[in-house]
Amino acid sequence: MRTVELVERKRDGGRLTADEITFLVDGYTKDEIPDYQMAAFCMAVVWRGMDMRETADLTAAMVATGEHLDLRRFGPVVDKHSTGGVGDKTTLAVAPLVAACGLPVAKMSGRGLGFSGGTLDKLESIAGYRVDLSTKEFLAQLGRIGIVLTGQTADLAPADGKLYALRDTTGTVPAIALIASSIMSKKIAAGANAVVLDVKVGSGAFMKGLPSAKLLARTMVAIGRAHGIAVTCELTDMDQPLGCAVGNSLEVAEAIATLRGEGPPDLVALTRLAGAEMLLLGGKARDRQAARRRIDGAIADGSGLAKLRELVEAQGGDPRMVDDPGRLPRAPHVETLHATSTAYVKRIAADEIGAASVLLGAGRETKGDPIDHRTGIVLHAKVGARVERGAAFAEVHHAGRPADSLAIAQVRAAFAWSTMPVAPRKLVLGRIAS
Ligand code: URA
């Protein structure tokens, strides 16, 4: 087989067989196919798409590059994943809460992708936190404390690790086949019995409208069904950032605040929604109401926060950063943006805020770039809020580089204002389940 012929066929709208897809995925994982050819292939998929059969074959080929864990001895294991958004730190709050309720959580997360942040980058704000557990370590920790948050390794879905980094910096993220296979290959490899997926919709998501988000959700439900995994997709708004913090250590601090019962309302609502759904799928609650009560209980009694501390310690991180988020890395400069007249926030362009955070160093411009965990944006007002003249509506945490002024201007421009009252945005837009 010749790689260039497969790239050309996809470029021209043709279909690939299972063997051809395996050839590409294996070759790329083993470094036999170079980045430039795989990037060209991914771009062809962005434009031409893959049908359901090709997407399923791509997922299977990615799973087959590593191990497939059997977690049956731990009882039902429920996983959670977001399709990616700006300020989405839900996993950092939900996973410990669910584990604190007695349901094991074994989660393989990803790094930042395009303008969206990644759980692994956020976790690495915590000094010493390891995201490269071996399979042996993964299983031992799951048995010991009932929670693992790690990344793809040489053992688990290595193809996704490589492809993910390539797509991040080649403009090849927003393709349903690539997102669905990336997410589901990790879930299948990590041995989940059930998965709760948060499919983001809006300017700060890879799916800009509800129809494409629904198609992505249905694709992942179908892949799950083929592998015996129950999948629930919540479709949620990403037309403004989630919560108030955007940027790695700022988001970790906000997740800790959520576990302390002091989170922003939208983040708390999503945390309760996803957490309750996970408990329900894992058989730990008889109905949604009971499941929500258990999540609320784990916030109120501090057991969710204690579980995060246990997780951080188990993975080599400094647990004092959980006890005192003031110890997390902090940017040396904070620029506060003030309203020039009294008005209501009409829009906060999530993609612009995400792009500004990348400019500040909180995301990657090119593959393998280091991340500045300290930088980011804090919103003081969300859509619908009334801001008085002279009051702060956002903060930009920056390193003090000359280019940071561009990011500051971008954050200012991301806000649209109205003199008339504006309704808050609806957070939950639908559900598609197997
Ligand atoms: N999350 C993933 O793991 N992969 C994607 O492609 C997008 C979001």
Short mmCIF file of C-alpha atoms and ligand atoms in Angstrom, two decimals:
data_model
loop_
_atom_site.label_atom_id
_atom_site.label_comp_id
_atom_site.label_asym_id
_atom_site.label_seq_id
_atom_site.Cartn_x
_atom_site.Cartn_y
_atom_site.Cartn_z
CA MET A 1 0.00 0.00 0.00
CA ARG A 2 1.19 3.53 -0.68
CA THR A 3 0.26 6.20 1.85
CA VAL A 4 0.03 8.95 -0.75
CA GLU A 5 -2.59 6.99 -2.72
CA LEU A 6 -4.77 6.65 0.40
CA VAL A 7 -4.42 10.37 1.11
CA GLU A 8 -5.36 11.18 -2.48
CA ARG A 9 -8.37 8.86 -2.42
CA LYS A 10 -9.73 10.53 0.73
CA ARG A 11 -8.93 13.96 -0.71
CA ASP A 12 -11.09 13.06 -3.71
CA GLY A 13 -13.98 11.86 -1.52
CA GLY A 14 -13.35 8.09 -1.76
CA ARG A 15 -13.72 5.46 0.97
CA LEU A 16 -10.97 3.43 2.61
CA THR A 17 -11.16 -0.23 3.58
CA ALA A 18 -10.53 -1.49 7.12
CA ASP A 19 -7.09 -2.78 6.06
CA GLU A 20 -6.15 0.55 4.53
CA ILE A 21 -7.18 2.43 7.67
CA THR A 22 -5.21 -0.01 9.84
CA PHE A 23 -2.19 0.47 7.57
CA LEU A 24 -2.31 4.25 8.13
CA VAL A 25 -2.92 4.09 11.89
CA ASP A 26 -0.28 1.41 12.54
CA GLY A 27 2.26 3.03 10.24
CA TYR A 28 1.83 6.40 11.91
CA THR A 29 1.99 4.95 15.44
CA LYS A 30 5.22 3.11 14.58
CA ASP A 31 6.76 6.25 13.03
CA GLU A 32 6.77 4.63 9.58
CA ILE A 33 4.42 7.28 8.18
CA PRO A 34 5.65 10.86 8.65
CA ASP A 35 3.67 13.69 10.26
CA TYR A 36 3.20 15.53 6.96
CA GLN A 37 1.45 12.62 5.28
CA MET A 38 -0.77 11.92 8.28
CA ALA A 39 -1.59 15.62 8.59
CA ALA A 40 -2.61 15.65 4.93
CA PHE A 41 -4.80 12.60 5.53
CA CYS A 42 -6.46 14.21 8.57
CA MET A 43 -7.14 17.37 6.56
CA ALA A 44 -8.73 15.26 3.83
CA VAL A 45 -10.98 13.70 6.51
CA VAL A 46 -11.91 17.18 7.79
CA TRP A 47 -13.14 18.09 4.30
CA ARG A 48 -14.49 14.77 3.03
CA GLY A 49 -15.53 13.02 6.25
CA MET A 50 -15.73 9.28 6.89
CA ASP A 51 -18.86 7.18 6.88
CA MET A 52 -19.97 5.19 9.91
CA ARG A 53 -18.18 2.01 8.79
CA GLU A 54 -14.89 3.86 8.22
CA THR A 55 -15.24 5.66 11.58
CA ALA A 56 -15.80 2.35 13.37
CA ASP A 57 -12.78 0.83 11.59
CA LEU A 58 -10.66 3.85 12.50
CA THR A 59 -11.68 3.50 16.15
CA ALA A 60 -10.92 -0.24 16.16
CA ALA A 61 -7.53 0.35 14.51
CA MET A 62 -6.64 2.95 17.15
CA VAL A 63 -7.67 0.67 20.03
CA ALA A 64 -5.59 -2.16 18.52
CA THR A 65 -2.36 -0.11 18.72
CA GLY A 66 -2.32 -0.68 22.49
CA GLU A 67 -3.80 -2.83 25.24
CA HIS A 68 -7.47 -3.26 25.98
CA LEU A 69 -7.96 -3.34 29.75
CA ASP A 70 -10.36 -5.71 31.40
CA LEU A 71 -11.71 -3.93 34.47
CA ARG A 72 -14.51 -6.36 35.30
CA ARG A 73 -12.97 -7.22 38.65
CA PHE A 74 -13.57 -3.62 39.80
CA GLY A 75 -17.32 -3.86 39.18
CA PRO A 76 -18.95 -1.41 36.78
CA VAL A 77 -16.48 1.29 35.70
CA VAL A 78 -17.99 4.47 34.31
CA ASP A 79 -16.01 7.00 32.34
CA LYS A 80 -16.70 10.59 31.32
CA HIS A 81 -15.39 12.74 28.49
CA SER A 82 -16.05 16.11 26.94
CA THR A 83 -15.72 16.79 23.24
CA GLY A 84 -13.76 19.88 24.22
CA GLY A 85 -14.55 23.42 25.14
CA VAL A 86 -13.22 26.60 26.66
CA GLY A 87 -13.02 26.62 30.46
CA ASP A 88 -14.32 23.06 30.69
CA LYS A 89 -12.79 21.70 33.87
CA THR A 90 -15.79 19.53 34.75
CA THR A 91 -13.75 16.30 34.89
CA LEU A 92 -11.59 17.68 37.69
CA ALA A 93 -14.67 18.06 39.88
CA VAL A 94 -16.88 15.21 38.64
CA ALA A 95 -14.37 12.35 38.72
CA PRO A 96 -13.45 12.73 42.43
CA LEU A 97 -17.12 13.25 43.40
CA VAL A 98 -18.23 10.08 41.64
CA ALA A 99 -15.30 8.09 43.05
CA ALA A 100 -16.16 9.43 46.51
CA CYS A 101 -19.67 7.99 46.01
CA GLY A 102 -18.10 4.54 45.60
CA LEU A 103 -18.12 4.21 41.80
CA PRO A 104 -14.64 3.57 40.35
CA VAL A 105 -13.51 6.14 37.77
CA ALA A 106 -10.72 5.17 35.38
CA LYS A 107 -10.25 8.00 32.93
CA MET A 108 -7.84 8.58 30.12
CA SER A 109 -7.86 12.28 29.36
CA GLY A 110 -6.33 14.42 26.65
CA ARG A 111 -4.22 17.53 26.29
CA GLY A 112 -5.42 20.89 25.02
CA LEU A 113 -6.70 20.71 21.48
CA GLY A 114 -6.87 23.83 19.31
CA PHE A 115 -8.48 26.59 21.37
CA SER A 116 -9.92 24.13 23.90
CA GLY A 117 -8.10 23.22 27.09
CA GLY A 118 -7.16 19.66 28.04
CA THR A 119 -7.49 17.92 31.39
CA LEU A 120 -3.90 16.62 31.30
CA ASP A 121 -2.43 20.10 30.86
CA LYS A 122 -4.62 21.35 33.70
CA LEU A 123 -3.54 18.52 36.00
CA GLU A 124 0.11 19.23 35.24
CA SER A 125 -0.35 22.65 36.88
CA ILE A 126 -0.09 20.63 40.08
CA ALA A 127 3.62 20.18 40.75
CA GLY A 128 4.74 16.59 40.22
CA TYR A 129 1.39 15.21 38.91
CA ARG A 130 2.12 12.31 36.53
CA VAL A 131 -0.10 11.72 33.50
CA ASP A 132 1.90 8.82 32.04
CA LEU A 133 0.92 5.88 34.23
CA SER A 134 1.78 2.42 32.93
CA THR A 135 -0.98 -0.15 32.69
CA LYS A 136 0.30 -1.79 35.88
CA GLU A 137 0.21 1.51 37.76
CA PHE A 138 -3.23 2.33 36.30
CA LEU A 139 -4.73 -0.93 37.57
CA ALA A 140 -3.00 -0.83 40.94
CA GLN A 141 -4.22 2.71 41.63
CA LEU A 142 -7.77 1.94 40.52
CA GLY A 143 -7.85 -0.97 42.96
CA ARG A 144 -6.32 1.07 45.79
CA ILE A 145 -8.22 4.37 45.64
CA GLY A 146 -10.91 3.91 42.97
CA ILE A 147 -9.81 6.77 40.73
CA VAL A 148 -7.25 7.31 37.96
CA LEU A 149 -6.86 10.37 35.72
CA THR A 150 -4.08 9.79 33.24
CA GLY A 151 -3.17 10.14 29.56
CA GLN A 152 -2.60 7.88 26.60
CA THR A 153 0.60 5.88 27.01
CA ALA A 154 2.68 3.46 24.98
CA ASP A 155 0.27 0.82 26.34
CA LEU A 156 -3.11 2.52 26.05
CA ALA A 157 -4.37 3.95 22.76
CA PRO A 158 -0.93 5.23 21.69
CA ALA A 159 -2.28 6.06 18.23
CA ASP A 160 -4.62 8.62 19.78
CA GLY A 161 -1.75 10.21 21.70
CA LYS A 162 0.18 10.82 18.47
CA LEU A 163 -2.79 11.79 16.32
CA TYR A 164 -4.16 14.11 18.97
CA ALA A 165 -0.90 16.09 19.15
CA LEU A 166 -0.74 16.26 15.35
CA ARG A 167 -4.36 17.41 14.96
CA ASP A 168 -3.91 20.04 17.65
CA THR A 169 -1.43 22.00 15.57
CA THR A 170 -2.52 21.28 12.01
CA GLY A 171 -6.07 22.62 12.08
CA THR A 172 -7.48 19.10 11.80
CA VAL A 173 -9.54 18.78 14.97
CA PRO A 174 -13.11 19.46 13.80
CA ALA A 175 -14.05 16.25 11.98
CA ILE A 176 -16.73 14.01 13.43
CA ALA A 177 -14.84 10.82 12.52
CA LEU A 178 -11.60 12.06 14.10
CA ILE A 179 -13.24 13.30 17.31
CA ALA A 180 -15.47 10.24 17.73
CA SER A 181 -12.62 7.77 17.14
CA SER A 182 -10.26 9.71 19.40
CA ILE A 183 -12.70 9.76 22.30
CA MET A 184 -14.14 6.28 21.90
CA SER A 185 -10.76 4.56 21.32
CA LYS A 186 -9.65 5.84 24.74
CA LYS A 187 -12.87 4.72 26.40
CA ILE A 188 -12.71 1.24 24.83
CA ALA A 189 -9.00 0.78 25.59
CA ALA A 190 -9.49 1.85 29.21
CA GLY A 191 -12.17 -0.81 29.68
CA ALA A 192 -15.16 1.39 30.57
CA ASN A 193 -18.56 -0.30 30.88
CA ALA A 194 -20.44 2.94 30.46
CA VAL A 195 -19.54 6.47 29.39
CA VAL A 196 -21.11 9.88 29.93
CA LEU A 197 -20.14 12.21 27.10
CA ASP A 198 -20.53 15.97 27.21
CA VAL A 199 -20.99 17.03 23.60
CA LYS A 200 -20.30 20.74 23.45
CA VAL A 201 -22.17 22.99 21.02
CA GLY A 202 -21.29 26.57 20.09
CA SER A 203 -18.50 28.93 19.11
CA GLY A 204 -16.11 27.48 21.70
CA ALA A 205 -16.78 23.89 20.63
CA PHE A 206 -15.68 21.91 17.59
CA MET A 207 -19.34 21.40 16.71
CA LYS A 208 -20.73 24.89 16.09
CA GLY A 209 -24.39 23.90 15.67
CA LEU A 210 -26.85 21.42 17.14
CA PRO A 211 -27.21 19.25 13.96
CA SER A 212 -23.48 18.43 13.77
CA ALA A 213 -23.30 17.93 17.56
CA LYS A 214 -26.20 15.45 17.34
CA LEU A 215 -24.45 13.58 14.54
CA LEU A 216 -21.27 13.37 16.63
CA ALA A 217 -23.31 12.12 19.60
CA ARG A 218 -25.08 9.47 17.50
CA THR A 219 -21.75 8.34 16.03
CA MET A 220 -20.26 7.83 19.50
CA VAL A 221 -23.38 6.06 20.76
CA ALA A 222 -23.17 3.69 17.77
CA ILE A 223 -19.46 2.97 18.36
CA GLY A 224 -20.24 2.34 22.04
CA ARG A 225 -23.05 -0.04 21.13
CA ALA A 226 -20.74 -2.04 18.85
CA HIS A 227 -18.33 -2.46 21.77
CA GLY A 228 -20.92 -3.20 24.46
CA ILE A 229 -20.50 0.21 26.17
CA ALA A 230 -23.56 2.15 27.32
CA VAL A 231 -23.17 5.77 26.19
CA THR A 232 -25.13 8.83 27.31
CA CYS A 233 -24.40 12.10 25.52
CA GLU A 234 -25.45 15.37 27.11
CA LEU A 235 -25.48 18.21 24.58
CA THR A 236 -24.44 21.40 26.37
CA ASP A 237 -23.85 25.03 25.52
CA MET A 238 -20.34 26.20 24.66
CA ASP A 239 -21.19 29.58 23.18
CA GLN A 240 -19.57 31.18 26.21
CA PRO A 241 -16.79 29.67 28.35
CA LEU A 242 -17.86 27.28 31.10
CA GLY A 243 -17.44 28.72 34.59
CA CYS A 244 -15.27 31.80 35.01
CA ALA A 245 -11.70 30.54 34.72
CA VAL A 246 -9.89 29.74 31.46
CA GLY A 247 -6.27 28.57 31.66
CA ASN A 248 -4.66 25.66 33.40
CA SER A 249 -3.94 26.48 37.05
CA LEU A 250 -6.84 28.97 37.15
CA GLU A 251 -9.15 26.13 36.13
CA VAL A 252 -7.73 23.73 38.70
CA ALA A 253 -8.43 26.36 41.37
CA GLU A 254 -12.01 26.73 40.10
CA ALA A 255 -12.54 22.95 40.18
CA ILE A 256 -11.28 22.89 43.77
CA ALA A 257 -13.69 25.72 44.63
CA THR A 258 -16.49 23.64 43.09
CA LEU A 259 -15.57 20.69 45.28
CA ARG A 260 -15.72 23.06 48.24
CA GLY A 261 -19.26 24.09 47.30
CA GLU A 262 -18.13 27.47 45.97
CA GLY A 263 -18.19 26.86 42.22
CA PRO A 264 -19.84 29.08 39.59
CA PRO A 265 -23.47 28.07 38.88
CA ASP A 266 -23.00 26.69 35.34
CA LEU A 267 -20.01 24.56 36.32
CA VAL A 268 -21.85 23.28 39.40
CA ALA A 269 -24.89 22.43 37.27
CA LEU A 270 -22.82 20.44 34.75
CA THR A 271 -20.88 18.72 37.51
CA ARG A 272 -24.15 17.57 39.13
CA LEU A 273 -25.59 16.53 35.76
CA ALA A 274 -22.60 14.45 34.64
CA GLY A 275 -21.93 13.06 38.11
CA ALA A 276 -25.54 11.96 38.61
CA GLU A 277 -25.61 10.35 35.15
CA MET A 278 -22.43 8.41 35.95
CA LEU A 279 -23.86 7.14 39.25
CA LEU A 280 -27.03 6.10 37.48
CA LEU A 281 -25.15 4.21 34.73
CA GLY A 282 -22.95 2.59 37.38
CA GLY A 283 -25.95 1.39 39.38
CA LYS A 284 -25.14 3.54 42.42
CA ALA A 285 -28.48 5.36 42.49
CA ARG A 286 -32.03 4.29 41.68
CA ASP A 287 -33.01 7.50 39.87
CA ARG A 288 -31.61 10.88 38.82
CA GLN A 289 -32.87 12.66 41.89
CA ALA A 290 -31.22 10.20 44.24
CA ALA A 291 -28.03 10.39 42.16
CA ARG A 292 -27.98 14.21 42.40
CA ARG A 293 -28.47 14.01 46.15
CA ARG A 294 -25.42 11.75 46.41
CA ILE A 295 -23.28 14.17 44.37
CA ASP A 296 -24.52 17.09 46.50
CA GLY A 297 -23.68 15.06 49.60
CA ALA A 298 -20.10 14.43 48.41
CA ILE A 299 -19.67 18.19 47.93
CA ALA A 300 -21.24 19.06 51.28
CA ASP A 301 -19.27 16.54 53.37
CA GLY A 302 -15.94 17.25 51.63
CA SER A 303 -15.45 13.65 50.49
CA GLY A 304 -15.10 14.74 46.82
CA LEU A 305 -12.34 17.18 47.74
CA ALA A 306 -10.64 14.51 49.89
CA LYS A 307 -10.75 12.14 46.89
CA LEU A 308 -9.08 14.74 44.65
CA ARG A 309 -6.35 15.10 47.26
CA GLU A 310 -5.91 11.31 47.34
CA LEU A 311 -5.74 11.21 43.53
CA VAL A 312 -3.15 13.98 43.35
CA GLU A 313 -1.01 12.30 45.98
CA ALA A 314 -1.29 8.89 44.31
CA GLN A 315 -0.10 10.31 40.98
CA GLY A 316 2.91 12.08 42.47
CA GLY A 317 1.39 15.57 42.71
CA ASP A 318 1.73 18.01 45.58
CA PRO A 319 -1.49 17.64 47.64
CA ARG A 320 -0.80 20.95 49.42
CA MET A 321 -1.92 22.63 46.19
CA VAL A 322 -5.36 21.07 46.68
CA ASP A 323 -5.50 22.23 50.32
CA ASP A 324 -4.34 25.69 49.38
CA PRO A 325 -4.91 26.62 45.70
CA GLY A 326 -2.89 29.80 46.39
CA ARG A 327 0.14 27.51 45.97
CA LEU A 328 -0.73 26.76 42.33
CA PRO A 329 1.46 28.53 39.75
CA ARG A 330 0.42 32.15 39.36
CA ALA A 331 1.08 34.60 36.53
CA PRO A 332 3.22 37.57 37.52
CA HIS A 333 0.82 40.11 35.95
CA VAL A 334 -2.95 40.59 36.05
CA GLU A 335 -4.65 43.10 33.76
CA THR A 336 -8.21 43.92 34.88
CA LEU A 337 -10.71 45.01 32.22
CA HIS A 338 -13.36 47.57 33.26
CA ALA A 339 -16.69 48.39 31.62
CA THR A 340 -16.74 51.78 29.93
CA SER A 341 -20.51 52.16 30.44
CA THR A 342 -23.24 50.30 32.31
CA ALA A 343 -24.57 47.46 30.13
CA TYR A 344 -25.60 43.80 29.96
CA VAL A 345 -23.26 41.13 28.63
CA LYS A 346 -24.82 40.00 25.35
CA ARG A 347 -22.15 37.59 24.15
CA ILE A 348 -18.73 36.25 25.18
CA ALA A 349 -17.15 34.66 22.11
CA ALA A 350 -15.80 31.46 23.61
CA ASP A 351 -13.55 30.75 20.62
CA GLU A 352 -11.95 34.19 20.96
CA ILE A 353 -11.38 33.67 24.67
CA GLY A 354 -9.88 30.24 23.93
CA ALA A 355 -7.62 31.70 21.23
CA ALA A 356 -6.52 34.47 23.62
CA SER A 357 -5.60 31.86 26.22
CA VAL A 358 -3.45 30.07 23.60
CA LEU A 359 -1.76 33.42 22.80
CA LEU A 360 -1.03 33.83 26.50
CA GLY A 361 0.79 30.48 26.44
CA ALA A 362 -1.94 28.40 28.09
CA GLY A 363 -2.28 26.28 24.90
CA ARG A 364 0.02 25.16 22.10
CA GLU A 365 0.81 26.90 18.80
CA THR A 366 2.98 24.05 17.52
CA LYS A 367 3.27 20.37 18.42
CA GLY A 368 5.21 19.77 21.62
CA ASP A 369 5.22 23.47 22.67
CA PRO A 370 5.56 23.88 26.42
CA ILE A 371 2.52 25.24 28.26
CA ASP A 372 2.52 28.20 30.61
CA HIS A 373 0.32 26.82 33.38
CA ARG A 374 0.05 30.20 35.10
CA THR A 375 -1.68 32.24 32.43
CA GLY A 376 -5.31 32.63 31.40
CA ILE A 377 -8.48 34.63 31.79
CA VAL A 378 -10.99 35.05 34.60
CA LEU A 379 -14.47 36.26 33.68
CA HIS A 380 -16.24 38.43 36.23
CA ALA A 381 -19.49 38.51 34.25
CA LYS A 382 -21.28 35.94 32.10
CA VAL A 383 -23.96 36.41 29.43
CA GLY A 384 -26.99 38.15 30.95
CA ALA A 385 -25.07 39.88 33.75
CA ARG A 386 -25.42 43.62 34.24
CA VAL A 387 -22.06 45.34 34.65
CA GLU A 388 -21.89 48.84 36.10
CA ARG A 389 -19.69 51.47 34.46
CA GLY A 390 -16.16 51.14 35.82
CA ALA A 391 -16.72 47.62 37.23
CA ALA A 392 -14.37 44.77 36.29
CA PHE A 393 -15.71 42.30 33.74
CA ALA A 394 -12.58 40.19 33.16
CA GLU A 395 -8.98 39.65 34.25
CA VAL A 396 -6.13 38.57 32.04
CA HIS A 397 -3.34 36.69 33.84
CA HIS A 398 -0.20 37.02 31.75
CA ALA A 399 3.53 36.53 31.78
CA GLY A 400 4.36 40.10 30.76
CA ARG A 401 5.56 39.36 27.21
CA PRO A 402 5.09 42.07 24.55
CA ALA A 403 2.60 39.85 22.63
CA ASP A 404 0.31 39.61 25.66
CA SER A 405 -1.24 42.98 24.78
CA LEU A 406 -2.79 41.28 21.72
CA ALA A 407 -4.41 38.67 23.95
CA ILE A 408 -5.71 41.39 26.28
CA ALA A 409 -7.28 43.22 23.31
CA GLN A 410 -8.76 39.93 22.10
CA VAL A 411 -10.42 39.29 25.47
CA ARG A 412 -11.89 42.82 25.45
CA ALA A 413 -13.20 42.31 21.90
CA ALA A 414 -14.72 38.92 22.79
CA PHE A 415 -17.40 40.69 24.86
CA ALA A 416 -20.49 42.12 23.14
CA TRP A 417 -22.77 44.44 25.14
CA SER A 418 -26.40 45.49 25.17
CA THR A 419 -28.17 48.36 26.87
CA MET A 420 -31.27 46.13 27.13
CA PRO A 421 -31.51 43.17 29.54
CA VAL A 422 -30.23 39.88 28.08
CA ALA A 423 -31.45 36.42 29.09
CA PRO A 424 -28.85 34.02 30.51
CA ARG A 425 -27.94 31.18 28.11
CA LYS A 426 -29.57 27.77 28.37
CA LEU A 427 -26.94 25.27 29.48
CA VAL A 428 -28.36 21.86 28.61
CA LEU A 429 -29.55 21.50 25.01
CA GLY A 430 -30.47 17.83 24.78
CA ARG A 431 -29.57 14.21 25.50
CA ILE A 432 -28.87 11.26 23.18
CA ALA A 433 -28.35 7.88 24.80
CA SER A 434 -27.92 4.26 23.79
N1 URA B 1 -11.43 14.98 23.03
C1 URA B 1 -10.66 13.96 22.57
O1 URA B 1 -10.21 13.12 23.33
N2 URA B 1 -10.43 13.91 21.25
C2 URA B 1 -10.91 14.80 20.38
O2 URA B 1 -10.65 14.68 19.20
C3 URA B 1 -11.70 15.87 20.87
C4 URA B 1 -11.94 15.93 22.22
#
